[in-house]
Amino acid sequence: MGKKKKILFIEDERHFQEMLDTVFKAEGFETVSAFNGVDGVRMAEEEKPDIILSDLVLPKKDGFNVINELKNNPNLSDTPIIILTNLEESQNIEKVISSGAKMYLVKANYTLDDIVAKVKDTLKINNKEKNEG
């Protein structure tokens, strides 16, 4: 079986972060977490995740600045970022996508299973092919 995909959560709501962590570990992911934007950028640089899930509203550095820093870092610019937030304003969605994030998900509109499916789709992980290669 191939190397586990590593996912970085940048999420200040600890309960939600713990739920994500549990669900993604059960799906075979390696998980790392940061609870604010500054630590999130540092963890991304240190851990080199395969994908990043980030909130927009974060202590110390908001999600917009996190995206910009990661996209301007040559070592991380190709790492897909999915924004997972409670903010539904269309100007936020446009700003996030134009900044380079792959996807903008409003937490209330998606189940944890939906989020896992979106991550797998972004990483092109097919359940049937998981054990091949």
PDB file of C-alpha atoms in Angstrom:
ATOM      1  CA  MET A   1       0.000   0.000   0.000  1.00  0.00           C
ATOM      2  CA  GLY A   2       1.255   3.490  -0.813  1.00  0.00           C
ATOM      3  CA  LYS A   3       2.308   6.193   1.583  1.00  0.00           C
ATOM      4  CA  LYS A   4      -0.504   7.742   3.615  1.00  0.00           C
ATOM      5  CA  LYS A   5      -1.665  11.117   2.371  1.00  0.00           C
ATOM      6  CA  LYS A   6      -0.986  13.874   4.889  1.00  0.00           C
ATOM      7  CA  ILE A   7      -3.638  16.491   5.597  1.00  0.00           C
ATOM      8  CA  LEU A   8      -3.124  19.699   7.569  1.00  0.00           C
ATOM      9  CA  PHE A   9      -6.104  21.209   9.387  1.00  0.00           C
ATOM     10  CA  ILE A  10      -5.920  24.913  10.235  1.00  0.00           C
ATOM     11  CA  GLU A  11      -8.997  25.261  12.421  1.00  0.00           C
ATOM     12  CA  ASP A  12      -9.508  27.128  15.706  1.00  0.00           C
ATOM     13  CA  GLU A  13     -12.750  25.348  16.689  1.00  0.00           C
ATOM     14  CA  ARG A  14     -11.178  22.474  18.602  1.00  0.00           C
ATOM     15  CA  HIS A  15     -14.263  20.246  18.667  1.00  0.00           C
ATOM     16  CA  PHE A  16     -14.705  20.496  14.890  1.00  0.00           C
ATOM     17  CA  GLN A  17     -10.970  19.995  14.369  1.00  0.00           C
ATOM     18  CA  GLU A  18     -11.057  16.836  16.517  1.00  0.00           C
ATOM     19  CA  MET A  19     -14.009  15.480  14.514  1.00  0.00           C
ATOM     20  CA  LEU A  20     -12.129  16.088  11.245  1.00  0.00           C
ATOM     21  CA  ASP A  21      -9.036  14.451  12.702  1.00  0.00           C
ATOM     22  CA  THR A  22     -10.970  11.332  13.759  1.00  0.00           C
ATOM     23  CA  VAL A  23     -12.800  10.942  10.445  1.00  0.00           C
ATOM     24  CA  PHE A  24      -9.713  11.446   8.267  1.00  0.00           C
ATOM     25  CA  LYS A  25      -7.560   9.095  10.367  1.00  0.00           C
ATOM     26  CA  ALA A  26     -10.281   6.443   9.988  1.00  0.00           C
ATOM     27  CA  GLU A  27     -10.025   6.982   6.205  1.00  0.00           C
ATOM     28  CA  GLY A  28      -6.290   6.277   6.316  1.00  0.00           C
ATOM     29  CA  PHE A  29      -4.915   9.820   6.282  1.00  0.00           C
ATOM     30  CA  GLU A  30      -2.040  11.107   8.381  1.00  0.00           C
ATOM     31  CA  THR A  31      -3.238  14.285  10.099  1.00  0.00           C
ATOM     32  CA  VAL A  32      -1.515  17.340  11.541  1.00  0.00           C
ATOM     33  CA  SER A  33      -3.234  20.332  13.099  1.00  0.00           C
ATOM     34  CA  ALA A  34      -2.797  24.007  13.803  1.00  0.00           C
ATOM     35  CA  PHE A  35      -5.205  26.190  15.754  1.00  0.00           C
ATOM     36  CA  ASN A  36      -4.218  29.583  14.286  1.00  0.00           C
ATOM     37  CA  GLY A  37      -2.966  30.982  10.989  1.00  0.00           C
ATOM     38  CA  VAL A  38       0.627  31.606  12.083  1.00  0.00           C
ATOM     39  CA  ASP A  39       1.072  28.024  13.288  1.00  0.00           C
ATOM     40  CA  GLY A  40      -0.766  26.811  10.184  1.00  0.00           C
ATOM     41  CA  VAL A  41       1.773  28.365   7.824  1.00  0.00           C
ATOM     42  CA  ARG A  42       4.658  27.068   9.970  1.00  0.00           C
ATOM     43  CA  MET A  43       3.181  23.554  10.072  1.00  0.00           C
ATOM     44  CA  ALA A  44       2.670  23.593   6.291  1.00  0.00           C
ATOM     45  CA  GLU A  45       6.350  24.491   5.821  1.00  0.00           C
ATOM     46  CA  GLU A  46       7.529  21.806   8.271  1.00  0.00           C
ATOM     47  CA  GLU A  47       5.127  18.976   7.431  1.00  0.00           C
ATOM     48  CA  LYS A  48       4.714  19.442   3.644  1.00  0.00           C
ATOM     49  CA  PRO A  49       1.117  18.124   3.624  1.00  0.00           C
ATOM     50  CA  ASP A  50      -0.554  16.724   0.505  1.00  0.00           C
ATOM     51  CA  ILE A  51      -3.585  18.964   1.118  1.00  0.00           C
ATOM     52  CA  ILE A  52      -4.617  21.727   3.537  1.00  0.00           C
ATOM     53  CA  LEU A  53      -8.079  22.342   5.016  1.00  0.00           C
ATOM     54  CA  SER A  54      -8.306  25.815   6.529  1.00  0.00           C
ATOM     55  CA  ASP A  55     -10.912  28.009   8.138  1.00  0.00           C
ATOM     56  CA  LEU A  56     -11.041  31.684   7.113  1.00  0.00           C
ATOM     57  CA  VAL A  57     -11.645  33.144  10.559  1.00  0.00           C
ATOM     58  CA  LEU A  58      -8.507  32.286  12.527  1.00  0.00           C
ATOM     59  CA  PRO A  59      -6.568  33.861  15.388  1.00  0.00           C
ATOM     60  CA  LYS A  60      -3.223  35.597  14.646  1.00  0.00           C
ATOM     61  CA  LYS A  61      -3.528  35.362  10.835  1.00  0.00           C
ATOM     62  CA  ASP A  62      -6.745  34.938   8.859  1.00  0.00           C
ATOM     63  CA  GLY A  63      -7.343  32.380   6.138  1.00  0.00           C
ATOM     64  CA  PHE A  64      -6.879  34.928   3.337  1.00  0.00           C
ATOM     65  CA  ASN A  65      -3.346  35.682   4.538  1.00  0.00           C
ATOM     66  CA  VAL A  66      -2.653  31.977   5.043  1.00  0.00           C
ATOM     67  CA  ILE A  67      -3.624  31.266   1.412  1.00  0.00           C
ATOM     68  CA  ASN A  68      -1.471  34.131   0.127  1.00  0.00           C
ATOM     69  CA  GLU A  69       1.576  33.039   2.126  1.00  0.00           C
ATOM     70  CA  LEU A  70       1.258  29.410   1.081  1.00  0.00           C
ATOM     71  CA  LYS A  71       0.666  30.236  -2.591  1.00  0.00           C
ATOM     72  CA  ASN A  72       3.717  32.549  -2.589  1.00  0.00           C
ATOM     73  CA  ASN A  73       5.946  29.840  -1.096  1.00  0.00           C
ATOM     74  CA  PRO A  74       7.585  27.901  -3.967  1.00  0.00           C
ATOM     75  CA  ASN A  75       7.664  24.708  -1.861  1.00  0.00           C
ATOM     76  CA  LEU A  76       3.930  24.886  -1.098  1.00  0.00           C
ATOM     77  CA  SER A  77       2.391  26.761  -4.026  1.00  0.00           C
ATOM     78  CA  ASP A  78       1.097  23.539  -5.626  1.00  0.00           C
ATOM     79  CA  THR A  79      -0.425  22.183  -2.392  1.00  0.00           C
ATOM     80  CA  PRO A  80      -4.228  22.214  -2.752  1.00  0.00           C
ATOM     81  CA  ILE A  81      -6.081  24.302  -0.171  1.00  0.00           C
ATOM     82  CA  ILE A  82      -9.738  23.775   0.678  1.00  0.00           C
ATOM     83  CA  ILE A  83     -11.410  26.504   2.702  1.00  0.00           C
ATOM     84  CA  LEU A  84     -13.919  25.192   5.221  1.00  0.00           C
ATOM     85  CA  THR A  85     -15.761  28.018   6.943  1.00  0.00           C
ATOM     86  CA  ASN A  86     -19.086  29.332   8.212  1.00  0.00           C
ATOM     87  CA  LEU A  87     -18.857  32.495   6.080  1.00  0.00           C
ATOM     88  CA  GLU A  88     -21.206  32.366   3.087  1.00  0.00           C
ATOM     89  CA  GLU A  89     -20.631  35.824   1.561  1.00  0.00           C
ATOM     90  CA  SER A  90     -20.035  35.615  -2.188  1.00  0.00           C
ATOM     91  CA  GLN A  91     -17.214  38.187  -2.082  1.00  0.00           C
ATOM     92  CA  ASN A  92     -15.298  35.866   0.274  1.00  0.00           C
ATOM     93  CA  ILE A  93     -15.807  32.930  -2.075  1.00  0.00           C
ATOM     94  CA  GLU A  94     -14.551  34.939  -5.070  1.00  0.00           C
ATOM     95  CA  LYS A  95     -11.551  36.266  -3.129  1.00  0.00           C
ATOM     96  CA  VAL A  96     -10.595  32.794  -1.869  1.00  0.00           C
ATOM     97  CA  ILE A  97     -10.826  31.136  -5.286  1.00  0.00           C
ATOM     98  CA  SER A  98      -8.973  33.978  -7.019  1.00  0.00           C
ATOM     99  CA  SER A  99      -6.245  33.696  -4.340  1.00  0.00           C
ATOM    100  CA  GLY A 100      -5.606  30.122  -5.387  1.00  0.00           C
ATOM    101  CA  ALA A 101      -7.696  27.901  -3.114  1.00  0.00           C
ATOM    102  CA  LYS A 102      -9.189  24.856  -4.850  1.00  0.00           C
ATOM    103  CA  MET A 103     -12.537  24.889  -3.100  1.00  0.00           C
ATOM    104  CA  TYR A 104     -14.726  26.898  -0.714  1.00  0.00           C
ATOM    105  CA  LEU A 105     -17.014  24.835   1.500  1.00  0.00           C
ATOM    106  CA  VAL A 106     -19.504  26.273   3.983  1.00  0.00           C
ATOM    107  CA  LYS A 107     -19.401  23.982   7.039  1.00  0.00           C
ATOM    108  CA  ALA A 108     -23.165  23.947   7.570  1.00  0.00           C
ATOM    109  CA  ASN A 109     -23.781  22.717   4.010  1.00  0.00           C
ATOM    110  CA  TYR A 110     -21.595  19.598   4.152  1.00  0.00           C
ATOM    111  CA  THR A 111     -21.390  16.449   6.264  1.00  0.00           C
ATOM    112  CA  LEU A 112     -18.023  15.076   7.360  1.00  0.00           C
ATOM    113  CA  ASP A 113     -18.440  12.341   4.735  1.00  0.00           C
ATOM    114  CA  ASP A 114     -18.979  15.022   2.065  1.00  0.00           C
ATOM    115  CA  ILE A 115     -15.782  16.763   3.170  1.00  0.00           C
ATOM    116  CA  VAL A 116     -13.818  13.493   3.007  1.00  0.00           C
ATOM    117  CA  ALA A 117     -15.193  12.888  -0.504  1.00  0.00           C
ATOM    118  CA  LYS A 118     -14.159  16.403  -1.622  1.00  0.00           C
ATOM    119  CA  VAL A 119     -10.632  15.884  -0.259  1.00  0.00           C
ATOM    120  CA  LYS A 120     -10.315  12.489  -1.929  1.00  0.00           C
ATOM    121  CA  ASP A 121     -11.604  13.918  -5.188  1.00  0.00           C
ATOM    122  CA  THR A 122      -9.102  16.783  -5.001  1.00  0.00           C
ATOM    123  CA  LEU A 123      -6.282  14.303  -4.362  1.00  0.00           C
ATOM    124  CA  LYS A 124      -7.697  11.897  -6.990  1.00  0.00           C
ATOM    125  CA  ILE A 125      -8.040   9.080  -4.455  1.00  0.00           C
ATOM    126  CA  ASN A 126     -10.404   6.383  -5.610  1.00  0.00           C
ATOM    127  CA  ASN A 127     -11.514   3.920  -2.933  1.00  0.00           C
ATOM    128  CA  LYS A 128     -11.225   0.980  -5.340  1.00  0.00           C
ATOM    129  CA  GLU A 129      -7.646   1.919  -6.217  1.00  0.00           C
ATOM    130  CA  LYS A 130      -6.558   2.610  -2.639  1.00  0.00           C
ATOM    131  CA  ASN A 131      -4.777  -0.732  -2.242  1.00  0.00           C
ATOM    132  CA  GLU A 132      -3.281  -0.899  -5.735  1.00  0.00           C
ATOM    133  CA  GLY A 133       0.065   0.455  -6.887  1.00  0.00           C
TER     134      GLY A 133
END
